[in-house]
mmCIF file of C-alpha atoms in Angstrom:
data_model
loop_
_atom_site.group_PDB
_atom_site.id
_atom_site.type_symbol
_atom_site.label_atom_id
_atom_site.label_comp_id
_atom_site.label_asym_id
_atom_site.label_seq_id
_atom_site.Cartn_x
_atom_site.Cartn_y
_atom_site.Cartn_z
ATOM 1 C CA UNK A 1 -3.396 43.618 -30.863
ATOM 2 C CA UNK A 2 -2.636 40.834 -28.112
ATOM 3 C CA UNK A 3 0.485 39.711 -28.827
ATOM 4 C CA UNK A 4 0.356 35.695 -28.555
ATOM 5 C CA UNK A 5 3.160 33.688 -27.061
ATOM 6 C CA UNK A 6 3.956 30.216 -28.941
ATOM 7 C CA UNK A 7 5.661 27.015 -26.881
ATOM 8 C CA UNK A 8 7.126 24.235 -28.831
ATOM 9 C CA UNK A 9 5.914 20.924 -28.164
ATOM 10 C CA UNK A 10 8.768 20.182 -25.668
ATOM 11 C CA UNK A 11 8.736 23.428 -23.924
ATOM 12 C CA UNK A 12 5.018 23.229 -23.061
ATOM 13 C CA UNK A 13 5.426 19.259 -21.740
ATOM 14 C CA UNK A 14 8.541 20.940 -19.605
ATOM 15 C CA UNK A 15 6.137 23.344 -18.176
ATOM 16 C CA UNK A 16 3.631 21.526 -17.907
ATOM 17 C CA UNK A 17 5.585 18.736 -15.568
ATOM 18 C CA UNK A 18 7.273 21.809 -13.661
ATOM 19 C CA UNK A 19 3.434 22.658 -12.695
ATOM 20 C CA UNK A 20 2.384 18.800 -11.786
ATOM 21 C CA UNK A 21 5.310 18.999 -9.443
ATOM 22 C CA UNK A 22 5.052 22.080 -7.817
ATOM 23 C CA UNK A 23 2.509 20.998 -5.772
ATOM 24 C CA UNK A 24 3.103 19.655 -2.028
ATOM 25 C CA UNK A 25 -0.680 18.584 -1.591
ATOM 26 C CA UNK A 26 -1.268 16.187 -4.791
ATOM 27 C CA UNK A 27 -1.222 12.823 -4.000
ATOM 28 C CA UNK A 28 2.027 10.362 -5.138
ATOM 29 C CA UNK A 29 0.214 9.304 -8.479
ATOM 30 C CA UNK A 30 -0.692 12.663 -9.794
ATOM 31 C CA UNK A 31 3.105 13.890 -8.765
ATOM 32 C CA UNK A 32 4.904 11.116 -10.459
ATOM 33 C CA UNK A 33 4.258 7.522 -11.225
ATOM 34 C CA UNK A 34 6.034 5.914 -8.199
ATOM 35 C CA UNK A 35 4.222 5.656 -5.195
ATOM 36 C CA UNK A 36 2.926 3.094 -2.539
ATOM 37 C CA UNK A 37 -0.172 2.732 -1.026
ATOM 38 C CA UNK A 38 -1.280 0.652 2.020
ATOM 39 C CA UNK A 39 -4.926 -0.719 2.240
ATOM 40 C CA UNK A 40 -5.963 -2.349 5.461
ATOM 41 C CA UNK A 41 -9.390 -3.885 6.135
ATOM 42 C CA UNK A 42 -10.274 -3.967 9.984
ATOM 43 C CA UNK A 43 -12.965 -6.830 10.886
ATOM 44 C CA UNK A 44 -14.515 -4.780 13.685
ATOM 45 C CA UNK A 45 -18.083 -4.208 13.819
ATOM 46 C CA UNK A 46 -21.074 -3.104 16.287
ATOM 47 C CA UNK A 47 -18.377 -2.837 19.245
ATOM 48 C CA UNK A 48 -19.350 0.970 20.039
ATOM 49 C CA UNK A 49 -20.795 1.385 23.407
ATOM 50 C CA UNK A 50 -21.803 4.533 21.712
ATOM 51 C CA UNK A 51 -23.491 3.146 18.797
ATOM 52 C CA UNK A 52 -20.847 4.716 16.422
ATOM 53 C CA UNK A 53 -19.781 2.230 13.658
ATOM 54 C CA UNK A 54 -16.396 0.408 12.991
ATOM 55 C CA UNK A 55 -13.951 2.287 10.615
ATOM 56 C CA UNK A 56 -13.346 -0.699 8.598
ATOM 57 C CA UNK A 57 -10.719 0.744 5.915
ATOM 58 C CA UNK A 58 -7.836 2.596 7.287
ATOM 59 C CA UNK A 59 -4.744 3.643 4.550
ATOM 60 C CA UNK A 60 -1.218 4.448 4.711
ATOM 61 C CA UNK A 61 -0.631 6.920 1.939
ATOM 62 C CA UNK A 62 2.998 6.409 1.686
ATOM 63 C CA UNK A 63 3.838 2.790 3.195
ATOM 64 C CA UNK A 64 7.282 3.097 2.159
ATOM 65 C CA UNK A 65 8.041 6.259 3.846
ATOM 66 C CA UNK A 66 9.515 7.101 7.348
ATOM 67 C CA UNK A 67 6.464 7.567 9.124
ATOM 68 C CA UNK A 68 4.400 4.630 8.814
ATOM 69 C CA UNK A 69 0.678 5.331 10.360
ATOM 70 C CA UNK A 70 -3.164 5.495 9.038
ATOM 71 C CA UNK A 71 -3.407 8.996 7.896
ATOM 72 C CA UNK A 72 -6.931 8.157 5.830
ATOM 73 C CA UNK A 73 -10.000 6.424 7.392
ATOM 74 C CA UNK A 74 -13.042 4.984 5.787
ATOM 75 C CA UNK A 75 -16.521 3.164 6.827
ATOM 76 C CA UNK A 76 -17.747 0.843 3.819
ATOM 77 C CA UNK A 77 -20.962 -0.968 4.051
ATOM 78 C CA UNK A 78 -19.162 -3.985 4.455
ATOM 79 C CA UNK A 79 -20.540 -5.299 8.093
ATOM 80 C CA UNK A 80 -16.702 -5.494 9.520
ATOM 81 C CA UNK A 81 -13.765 -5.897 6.849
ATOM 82 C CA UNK A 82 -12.909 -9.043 5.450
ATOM 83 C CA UNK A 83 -9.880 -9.546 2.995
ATOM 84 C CA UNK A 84 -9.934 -6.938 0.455
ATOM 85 C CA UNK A 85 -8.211 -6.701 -2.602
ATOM 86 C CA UNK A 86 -6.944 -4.210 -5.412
ATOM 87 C CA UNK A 87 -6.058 -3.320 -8.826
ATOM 88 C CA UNK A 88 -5.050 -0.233 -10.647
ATOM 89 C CA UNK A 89 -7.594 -0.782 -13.581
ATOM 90 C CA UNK A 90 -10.471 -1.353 -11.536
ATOM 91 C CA UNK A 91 -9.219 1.492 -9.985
ATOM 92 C CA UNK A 92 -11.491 0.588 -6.925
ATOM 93 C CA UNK A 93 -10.925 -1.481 -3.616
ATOM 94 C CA UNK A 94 -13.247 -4.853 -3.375
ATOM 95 C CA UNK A 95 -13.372 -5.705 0.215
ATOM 96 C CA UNK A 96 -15.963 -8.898 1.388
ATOM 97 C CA UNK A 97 -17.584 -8.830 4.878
ATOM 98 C CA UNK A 98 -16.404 -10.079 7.602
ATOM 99 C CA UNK A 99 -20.245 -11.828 8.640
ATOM 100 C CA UNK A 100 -19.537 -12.190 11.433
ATOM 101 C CA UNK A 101 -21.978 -14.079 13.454
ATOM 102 C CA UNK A 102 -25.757 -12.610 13.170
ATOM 103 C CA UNK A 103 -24.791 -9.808 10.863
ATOM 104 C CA UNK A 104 -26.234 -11.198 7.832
ATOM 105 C CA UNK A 105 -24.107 -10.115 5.573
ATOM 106 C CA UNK A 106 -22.257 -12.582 2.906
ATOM 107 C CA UNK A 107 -21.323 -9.635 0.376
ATOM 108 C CA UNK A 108 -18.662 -8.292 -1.707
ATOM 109 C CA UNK A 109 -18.727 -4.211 -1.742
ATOM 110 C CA UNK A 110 -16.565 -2.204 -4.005
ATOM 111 C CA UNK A 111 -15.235 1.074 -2.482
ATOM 112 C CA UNK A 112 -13.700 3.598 -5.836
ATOM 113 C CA UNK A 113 -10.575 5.062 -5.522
ATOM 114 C CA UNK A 114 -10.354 8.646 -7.505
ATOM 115 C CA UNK A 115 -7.008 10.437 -9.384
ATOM 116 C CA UNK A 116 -5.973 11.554 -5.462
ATOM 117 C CA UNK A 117 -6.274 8.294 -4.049
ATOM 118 C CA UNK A 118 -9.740 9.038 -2.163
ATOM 119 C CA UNK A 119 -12.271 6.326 -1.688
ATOM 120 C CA UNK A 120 -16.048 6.638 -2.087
ATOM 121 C CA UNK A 121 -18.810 3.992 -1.692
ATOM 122 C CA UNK A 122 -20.434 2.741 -4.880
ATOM 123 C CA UNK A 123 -23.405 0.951 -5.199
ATOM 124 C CA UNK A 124 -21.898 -1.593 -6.263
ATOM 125 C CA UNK A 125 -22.115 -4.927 -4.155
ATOM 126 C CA UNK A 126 -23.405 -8.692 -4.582
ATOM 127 C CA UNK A 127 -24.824 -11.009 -1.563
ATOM 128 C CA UNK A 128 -24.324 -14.453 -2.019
ATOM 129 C CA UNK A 129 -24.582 -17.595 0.249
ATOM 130 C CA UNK A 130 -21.324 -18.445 -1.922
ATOM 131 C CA UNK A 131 -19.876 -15.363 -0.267
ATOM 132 C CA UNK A 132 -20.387 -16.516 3.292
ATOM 133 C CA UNK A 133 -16.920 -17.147 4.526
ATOM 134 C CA UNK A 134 -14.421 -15.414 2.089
ATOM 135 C CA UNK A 135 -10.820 -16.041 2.668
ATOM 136 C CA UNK A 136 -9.063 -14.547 -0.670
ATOM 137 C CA UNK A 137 -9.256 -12.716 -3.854
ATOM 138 C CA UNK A 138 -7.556 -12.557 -7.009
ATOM 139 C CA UNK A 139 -8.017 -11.218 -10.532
ATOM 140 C CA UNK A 140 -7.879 -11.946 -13.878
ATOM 141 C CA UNK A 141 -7.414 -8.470 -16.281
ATOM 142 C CA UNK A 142 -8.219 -10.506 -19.739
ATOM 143 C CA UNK A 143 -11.403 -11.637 -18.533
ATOM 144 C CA UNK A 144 -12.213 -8.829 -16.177
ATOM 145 C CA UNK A 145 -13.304 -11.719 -13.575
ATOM 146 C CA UNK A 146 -13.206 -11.822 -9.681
ATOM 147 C CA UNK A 147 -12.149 -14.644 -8.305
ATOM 148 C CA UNK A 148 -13.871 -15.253 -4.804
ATOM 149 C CA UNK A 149 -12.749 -17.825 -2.467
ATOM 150 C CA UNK A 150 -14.907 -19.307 0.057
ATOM 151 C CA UNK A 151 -14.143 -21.635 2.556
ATOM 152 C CA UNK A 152 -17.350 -22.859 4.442
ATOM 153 C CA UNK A 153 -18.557 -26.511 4.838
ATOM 154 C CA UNK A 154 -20.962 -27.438 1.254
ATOM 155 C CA UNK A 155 -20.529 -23.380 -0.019
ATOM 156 C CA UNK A 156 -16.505 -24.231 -0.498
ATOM 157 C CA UNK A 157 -15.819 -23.015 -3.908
ATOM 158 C CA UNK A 158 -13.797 -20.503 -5.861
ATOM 159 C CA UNK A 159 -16.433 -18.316 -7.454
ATOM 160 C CA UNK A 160 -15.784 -16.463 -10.951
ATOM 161 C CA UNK A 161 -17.747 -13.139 -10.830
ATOM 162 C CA UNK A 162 -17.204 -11.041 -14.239
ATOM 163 C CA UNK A 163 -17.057 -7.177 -14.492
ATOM 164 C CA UNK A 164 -16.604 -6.684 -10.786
ATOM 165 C CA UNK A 165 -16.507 -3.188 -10.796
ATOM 166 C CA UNK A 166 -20.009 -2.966 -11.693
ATOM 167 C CA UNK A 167 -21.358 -5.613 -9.942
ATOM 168 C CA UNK A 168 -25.152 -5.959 -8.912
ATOM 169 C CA UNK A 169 -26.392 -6.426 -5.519
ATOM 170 C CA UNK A 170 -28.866 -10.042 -7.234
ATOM 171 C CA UNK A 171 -25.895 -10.852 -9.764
ATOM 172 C CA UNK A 172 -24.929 -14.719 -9.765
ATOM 173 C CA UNK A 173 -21.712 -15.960 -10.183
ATOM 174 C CA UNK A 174 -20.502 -16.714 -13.816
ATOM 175 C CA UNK A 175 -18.623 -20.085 -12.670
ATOM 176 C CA UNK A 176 -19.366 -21.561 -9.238
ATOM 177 C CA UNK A 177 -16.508 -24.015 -8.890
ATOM 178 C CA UNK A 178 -17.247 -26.232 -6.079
ATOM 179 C CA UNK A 179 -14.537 -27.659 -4.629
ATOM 180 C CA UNK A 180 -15.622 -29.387 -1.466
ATOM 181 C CA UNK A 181 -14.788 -28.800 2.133
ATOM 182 C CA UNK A 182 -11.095 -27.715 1.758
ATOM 183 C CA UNK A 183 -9.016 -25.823 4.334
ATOM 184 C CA UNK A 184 -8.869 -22.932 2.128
ATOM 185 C CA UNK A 185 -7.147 -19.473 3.186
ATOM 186 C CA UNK A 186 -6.235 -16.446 0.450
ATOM 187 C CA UNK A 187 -5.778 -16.293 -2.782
ATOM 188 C CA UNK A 188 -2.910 -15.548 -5.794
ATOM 189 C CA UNK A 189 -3.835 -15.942 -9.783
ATOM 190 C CA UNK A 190 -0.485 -16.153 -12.785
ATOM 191 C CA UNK A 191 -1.038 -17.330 -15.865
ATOM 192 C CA UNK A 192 -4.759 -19.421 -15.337
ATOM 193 C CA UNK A 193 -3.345 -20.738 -11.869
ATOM 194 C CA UNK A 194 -4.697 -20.189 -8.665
ATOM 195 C CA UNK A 195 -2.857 -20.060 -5.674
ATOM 196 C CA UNK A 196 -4.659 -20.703 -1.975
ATOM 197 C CA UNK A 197 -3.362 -22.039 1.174
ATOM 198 C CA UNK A 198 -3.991 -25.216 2.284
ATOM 199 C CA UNK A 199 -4.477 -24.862 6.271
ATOM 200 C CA UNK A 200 -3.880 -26.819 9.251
ATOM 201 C CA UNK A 201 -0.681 -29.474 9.841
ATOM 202 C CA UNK A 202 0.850 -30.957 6.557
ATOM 203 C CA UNK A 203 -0.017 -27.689 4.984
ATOM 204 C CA UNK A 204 0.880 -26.169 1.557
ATOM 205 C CA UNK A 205 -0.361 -24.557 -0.753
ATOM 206 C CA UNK A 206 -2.868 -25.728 -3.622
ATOM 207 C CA UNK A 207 -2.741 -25.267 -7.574
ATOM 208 C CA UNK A 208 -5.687 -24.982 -9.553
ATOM 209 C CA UNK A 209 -4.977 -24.954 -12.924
ATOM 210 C CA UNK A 210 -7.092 -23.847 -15.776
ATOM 211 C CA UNK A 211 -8.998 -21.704 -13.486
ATOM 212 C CA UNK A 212 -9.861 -18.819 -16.113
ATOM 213 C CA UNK A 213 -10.704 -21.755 -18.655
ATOM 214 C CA UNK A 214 -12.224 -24.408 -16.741
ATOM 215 C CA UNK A 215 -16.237 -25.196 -18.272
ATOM 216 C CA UNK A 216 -19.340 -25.507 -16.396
ATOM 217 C CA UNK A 217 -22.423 -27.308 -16.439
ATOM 218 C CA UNK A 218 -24.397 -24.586 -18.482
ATOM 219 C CA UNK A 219 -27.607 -25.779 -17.081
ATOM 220 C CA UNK A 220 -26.706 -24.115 -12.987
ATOM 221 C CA UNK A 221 -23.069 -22.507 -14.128
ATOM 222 C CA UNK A 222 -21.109 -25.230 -11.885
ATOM 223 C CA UNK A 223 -18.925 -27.505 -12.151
ATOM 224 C CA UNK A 224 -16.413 -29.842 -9.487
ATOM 225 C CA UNK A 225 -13.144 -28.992 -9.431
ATOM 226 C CA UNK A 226 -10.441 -30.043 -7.185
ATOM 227 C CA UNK A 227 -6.417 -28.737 -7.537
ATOM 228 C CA UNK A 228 -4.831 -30.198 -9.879
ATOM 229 C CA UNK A 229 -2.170 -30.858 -6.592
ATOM 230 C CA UNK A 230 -0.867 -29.747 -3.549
ATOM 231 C CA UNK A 231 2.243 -28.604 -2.698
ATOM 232 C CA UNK A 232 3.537 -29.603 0.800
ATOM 233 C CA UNK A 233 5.073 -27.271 3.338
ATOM 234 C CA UNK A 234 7.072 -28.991 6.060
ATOM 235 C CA UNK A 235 6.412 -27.811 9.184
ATOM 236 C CA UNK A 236 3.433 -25.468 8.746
ATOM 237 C CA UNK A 237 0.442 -25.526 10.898
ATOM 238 C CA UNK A 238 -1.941 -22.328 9.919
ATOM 239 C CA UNK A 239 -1.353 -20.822 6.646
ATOM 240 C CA UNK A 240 -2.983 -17.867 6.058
ATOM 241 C CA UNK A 241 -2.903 -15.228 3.376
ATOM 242 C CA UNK A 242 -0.243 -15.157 0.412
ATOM 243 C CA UNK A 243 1.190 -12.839 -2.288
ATOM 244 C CA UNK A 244 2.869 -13.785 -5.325
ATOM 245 C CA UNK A 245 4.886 -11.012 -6.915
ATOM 246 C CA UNK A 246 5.027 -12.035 -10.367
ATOM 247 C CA UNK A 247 7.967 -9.210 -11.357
ATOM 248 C CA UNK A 248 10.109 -10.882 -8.793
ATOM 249 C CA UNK A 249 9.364 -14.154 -8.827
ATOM 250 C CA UNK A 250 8.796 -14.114 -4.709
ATOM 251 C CA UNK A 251 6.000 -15.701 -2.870
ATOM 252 C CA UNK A 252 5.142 -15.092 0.505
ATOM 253 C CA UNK A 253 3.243 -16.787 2.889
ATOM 254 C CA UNK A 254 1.599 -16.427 6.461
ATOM 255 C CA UNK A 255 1.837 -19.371 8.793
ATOM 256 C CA UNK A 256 1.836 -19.161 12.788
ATOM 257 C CA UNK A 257 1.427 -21.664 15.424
ATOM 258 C CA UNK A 258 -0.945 -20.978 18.738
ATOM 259 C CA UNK A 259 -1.658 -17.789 17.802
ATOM 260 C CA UNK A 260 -0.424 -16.590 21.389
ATOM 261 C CA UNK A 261 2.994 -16.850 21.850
ATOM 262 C CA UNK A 262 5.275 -13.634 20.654
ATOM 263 C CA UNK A 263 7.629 -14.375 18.002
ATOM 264 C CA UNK A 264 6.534 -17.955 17.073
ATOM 265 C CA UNK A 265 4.522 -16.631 13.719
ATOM 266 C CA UNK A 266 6.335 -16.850 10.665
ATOM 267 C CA UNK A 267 6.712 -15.318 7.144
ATOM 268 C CA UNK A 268 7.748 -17.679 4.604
ATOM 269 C CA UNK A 269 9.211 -16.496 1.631
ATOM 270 C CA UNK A 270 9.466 -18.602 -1.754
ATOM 271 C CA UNK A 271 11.984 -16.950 -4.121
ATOM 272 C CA UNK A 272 11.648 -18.595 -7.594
ATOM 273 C CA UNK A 273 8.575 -19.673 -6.982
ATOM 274 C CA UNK A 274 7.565 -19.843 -10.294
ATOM 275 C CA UNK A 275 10.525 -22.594 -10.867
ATOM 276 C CA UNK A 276 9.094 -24.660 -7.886
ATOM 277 C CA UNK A 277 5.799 -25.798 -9.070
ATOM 278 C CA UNK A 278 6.609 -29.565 -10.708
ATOM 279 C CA UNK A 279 7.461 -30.824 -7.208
ATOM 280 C CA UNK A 280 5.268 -31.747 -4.723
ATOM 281 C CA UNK A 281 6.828 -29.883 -1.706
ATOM 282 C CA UNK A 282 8.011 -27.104 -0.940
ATOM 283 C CA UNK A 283 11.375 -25.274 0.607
ATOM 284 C CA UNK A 284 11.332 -22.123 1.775
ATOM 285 C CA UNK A 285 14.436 -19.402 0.762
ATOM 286 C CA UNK A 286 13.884 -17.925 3.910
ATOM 287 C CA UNK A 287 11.893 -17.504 6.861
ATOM 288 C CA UNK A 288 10.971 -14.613 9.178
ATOM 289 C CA UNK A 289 10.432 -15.791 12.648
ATOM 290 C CA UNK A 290 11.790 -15.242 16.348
ATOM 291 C CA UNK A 291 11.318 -13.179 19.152
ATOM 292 C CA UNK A 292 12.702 -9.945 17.403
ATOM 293 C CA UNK A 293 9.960 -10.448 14.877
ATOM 294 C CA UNK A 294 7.060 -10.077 17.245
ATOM 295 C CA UNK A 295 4.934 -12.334 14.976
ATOM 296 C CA UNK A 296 2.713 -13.942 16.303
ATOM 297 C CA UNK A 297 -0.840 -14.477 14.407
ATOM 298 C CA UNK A 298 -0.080 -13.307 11.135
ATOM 299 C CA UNK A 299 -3.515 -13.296 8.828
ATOM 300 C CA UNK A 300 -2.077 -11.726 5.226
ATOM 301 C CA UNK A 301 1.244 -10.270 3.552
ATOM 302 C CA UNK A 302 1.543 -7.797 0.615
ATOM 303 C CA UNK A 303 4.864 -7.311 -1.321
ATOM 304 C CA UNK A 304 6.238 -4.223 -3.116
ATOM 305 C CA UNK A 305 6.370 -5.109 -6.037
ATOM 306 C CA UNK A 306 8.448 -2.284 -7.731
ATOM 307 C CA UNK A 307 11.930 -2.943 -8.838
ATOM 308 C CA UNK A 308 12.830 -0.886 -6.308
ATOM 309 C CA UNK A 309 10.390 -2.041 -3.751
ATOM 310 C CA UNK A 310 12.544 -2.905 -0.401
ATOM 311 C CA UNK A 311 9.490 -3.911 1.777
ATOM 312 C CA UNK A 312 6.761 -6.817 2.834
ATOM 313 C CA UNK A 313 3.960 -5.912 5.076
ATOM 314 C CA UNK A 314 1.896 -7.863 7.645
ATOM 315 C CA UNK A 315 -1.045 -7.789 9.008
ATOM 316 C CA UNK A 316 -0.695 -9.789 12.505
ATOM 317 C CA UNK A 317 -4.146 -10.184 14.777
ATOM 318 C CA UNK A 318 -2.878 -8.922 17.334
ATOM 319 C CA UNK A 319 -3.362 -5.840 16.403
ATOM 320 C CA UNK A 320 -0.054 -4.819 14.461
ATOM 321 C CA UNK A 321 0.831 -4.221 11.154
ATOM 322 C CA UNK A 322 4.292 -5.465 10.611
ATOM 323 C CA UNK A 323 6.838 -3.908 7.352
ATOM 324 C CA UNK A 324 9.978 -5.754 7.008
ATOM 325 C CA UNK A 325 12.637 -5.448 4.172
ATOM 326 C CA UNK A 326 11.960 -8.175 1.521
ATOM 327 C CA UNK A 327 15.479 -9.475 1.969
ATOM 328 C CA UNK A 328 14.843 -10.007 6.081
ATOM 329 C CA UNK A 329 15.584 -13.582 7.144
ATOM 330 C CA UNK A 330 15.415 -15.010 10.375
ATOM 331 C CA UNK A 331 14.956 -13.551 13.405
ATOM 332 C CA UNK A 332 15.276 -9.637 12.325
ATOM 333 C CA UNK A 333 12.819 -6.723 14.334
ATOM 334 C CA UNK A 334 10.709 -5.559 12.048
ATOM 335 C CA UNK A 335 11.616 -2.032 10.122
ATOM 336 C CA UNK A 336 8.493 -0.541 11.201
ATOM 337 C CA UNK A 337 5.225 -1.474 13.380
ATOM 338 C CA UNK A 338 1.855 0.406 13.064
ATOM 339 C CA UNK A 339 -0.204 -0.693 16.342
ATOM 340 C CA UNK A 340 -3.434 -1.067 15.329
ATOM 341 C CA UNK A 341 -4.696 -1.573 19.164
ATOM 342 C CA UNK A 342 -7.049 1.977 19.235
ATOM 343 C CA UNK A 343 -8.189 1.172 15.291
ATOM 344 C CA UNK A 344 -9.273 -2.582 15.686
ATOM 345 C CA UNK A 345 -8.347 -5.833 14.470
ATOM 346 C CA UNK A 346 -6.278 -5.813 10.984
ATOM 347 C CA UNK A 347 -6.956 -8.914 8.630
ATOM 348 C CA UNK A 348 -6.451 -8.162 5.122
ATOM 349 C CA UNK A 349 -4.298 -5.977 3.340
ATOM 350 C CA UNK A 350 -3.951 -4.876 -0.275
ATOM 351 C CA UNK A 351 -0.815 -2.768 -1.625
ATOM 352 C CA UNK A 352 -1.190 -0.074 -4.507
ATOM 353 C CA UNK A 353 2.818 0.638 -5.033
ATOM 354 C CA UNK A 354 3.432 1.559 -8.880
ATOM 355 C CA UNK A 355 6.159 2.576 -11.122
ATOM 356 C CA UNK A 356 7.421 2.016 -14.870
ATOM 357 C CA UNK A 357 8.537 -1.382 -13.254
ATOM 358 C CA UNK A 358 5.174 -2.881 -12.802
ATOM 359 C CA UNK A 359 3.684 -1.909 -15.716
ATOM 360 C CA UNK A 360 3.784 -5.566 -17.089
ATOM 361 C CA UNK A 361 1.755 -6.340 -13.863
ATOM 362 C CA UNK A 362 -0.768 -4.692 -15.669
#
């Protein structure tokens, strides 16, 4: 007669968590639920003398680590990478084309992530003329909606697009929100607000409100809709990207000036943010500039937004991915620099870094 061994309910979950960790090669999430992932979308494409196309997804497994470098590489259809954007229950990436000129290619593409953090194509896209200049993305979990942000001439609008996971290559947009030719960059959603960057001098940043409620026309699915207001930034002349960790509080914001000279881009950082919205400017905490920085065209930032996240990351155009400490002010050298110089041209990032902390995140 086999003789059959019997665990106890606690012994077999000690075993069992004993096994999950025994193993070097499984990835952070599968070993314990604190980890931090770096996503960076590359805008490259059809520069191969060789006819070989543009990697235009490279990932740092462990961006909070010691050694900071790509150590995963992926091609999406996307015709060079625009911003790109991600959340753990979509578990996938959505990343919109660069289009650049003659590609033809005004499209949002989602790329799945699986349990080990490895990304597959889908097929899973939509082409839109709404989608031909994207500058941001941003999420709404309740409604499972996209929100797509395009800044180009009469196509300027912040389009809702629902399920986006499963999106269809012919789907329409749900809203289409027009909200004429503004000097939009990025993109940041709390609480039916959106957050974009208002570029160029007397910049700032704009508030839509109601933008998971708002009503359209039924008849075409549109509607106008301008922010509800502006909120003034003294002193910045090209806002970029933005990410508003809603755990913290923090905001943080791209700006630079020429785009040329080292040092002279800067990080601004908005603590409280969420206490700074009936004005109608804003201060920053702190700011991240100077020489020592190396800043200098700064397109999009990503914050940890753990507890115990220490780090911001940027993604300059010159070819460098920037991580400073969250607490850096001034003119500080950055705790780490990735040069992207052999990979291509980084301009949007998107940060997977989980614990028990950000579970209201989600």
């Amino acid at each position: 007669m086999k003789k059959v061994i019997k665990y106890s309910f606690p012994a077999l979950l000690a075993i069992l968590i004993c096994l999950s960790c025994s193993d070097d090669s499984v990835e952070p999430d599968q070993q314990a639920f604190d980890f931090s992932r770096l996503y960076v979308s590359l805008e490259e494409y059809g520069t191969s003398n060789s006819g070989l196309p543009d990697t235009n997804i490279r990932v740092v497994r462990r961006a909070d680590s010691t050694v900071f470098s790509f150590d995963t590489t992926h091609l999406s259809p996307a015709r060079g990478g625009g911003p790109i954007y991600f959340n753990p229950f979509l578990k996938a990436l959505i990343q919109a084309s660069a289009n650049p000129t003659g590609a033809n290619d005004p499209s949002l593409y989602v790329v799945n992530i699986n349990d080990k953090g490895e990304l597959a194509n889908t097929s899973a896209s939509m082409t839109s003329n709404f989608f031909s200049s994207v500058k941001g993305l941003a999420y709404h979990r309740a409604s499972d909606a996209l929100f797509v942000v395009n800044a180009n001439g009469e196509n300027s609008g912040i389009y809702v697009v629902d399920r986006p996971k499963n999106m269809s290559r012919n789907q329409k947009p749900r809203k289409n929100l027009f909200t004429g030719n503004l000097p939009m960059w990025g993109a940041a959603y709390k609480s039916n607000q959106l957050f974009v960057s208002k570029q160029g001098d007397n910049g700032g940043i704009y508030v839509f409100d109601n933008i998971a409620t708002v009503r359209v026309n039924p008849v075409d699915s549109s509607a106008q809709f301008a922010p509800s207001r502006t909120l003034e930034i003294d002193g910045a002349k090209n806002l970029r990207g933005l990410c508003y960790d809603t755990l913290k509080n923090v905001l943080a914001i791209t700006d630079y000036t020429d785009g040329t000279t080292v040092g002279t881009g800067r990080i601004l950082i908005f603590e409280a943010f969420g206490t700074m919205l009936s004005g109608s400017k804003l201060e920053p905490t702190r700011i991240i500039t100077g020489a020592a920085t190396q800043l200098t065209q700064p397109v999009d930032v990503v914050i940890d937004s753990r507890a115990t996240g220490q780090y911001i990351y940027v993604a300059d155009k010159t070819k460098k991915i920037f991580r400073f400490k969250i607490t850096d002010n001034g003119n500080v050298q950055p705790d780490k620099i990735l040069d992207t110089e052999e990979f291509g041209t980084p301009v949007g990032l998107a940060l997977d870094s989980r614990d028990e902390s950000t579970i209201p995140l989600f």
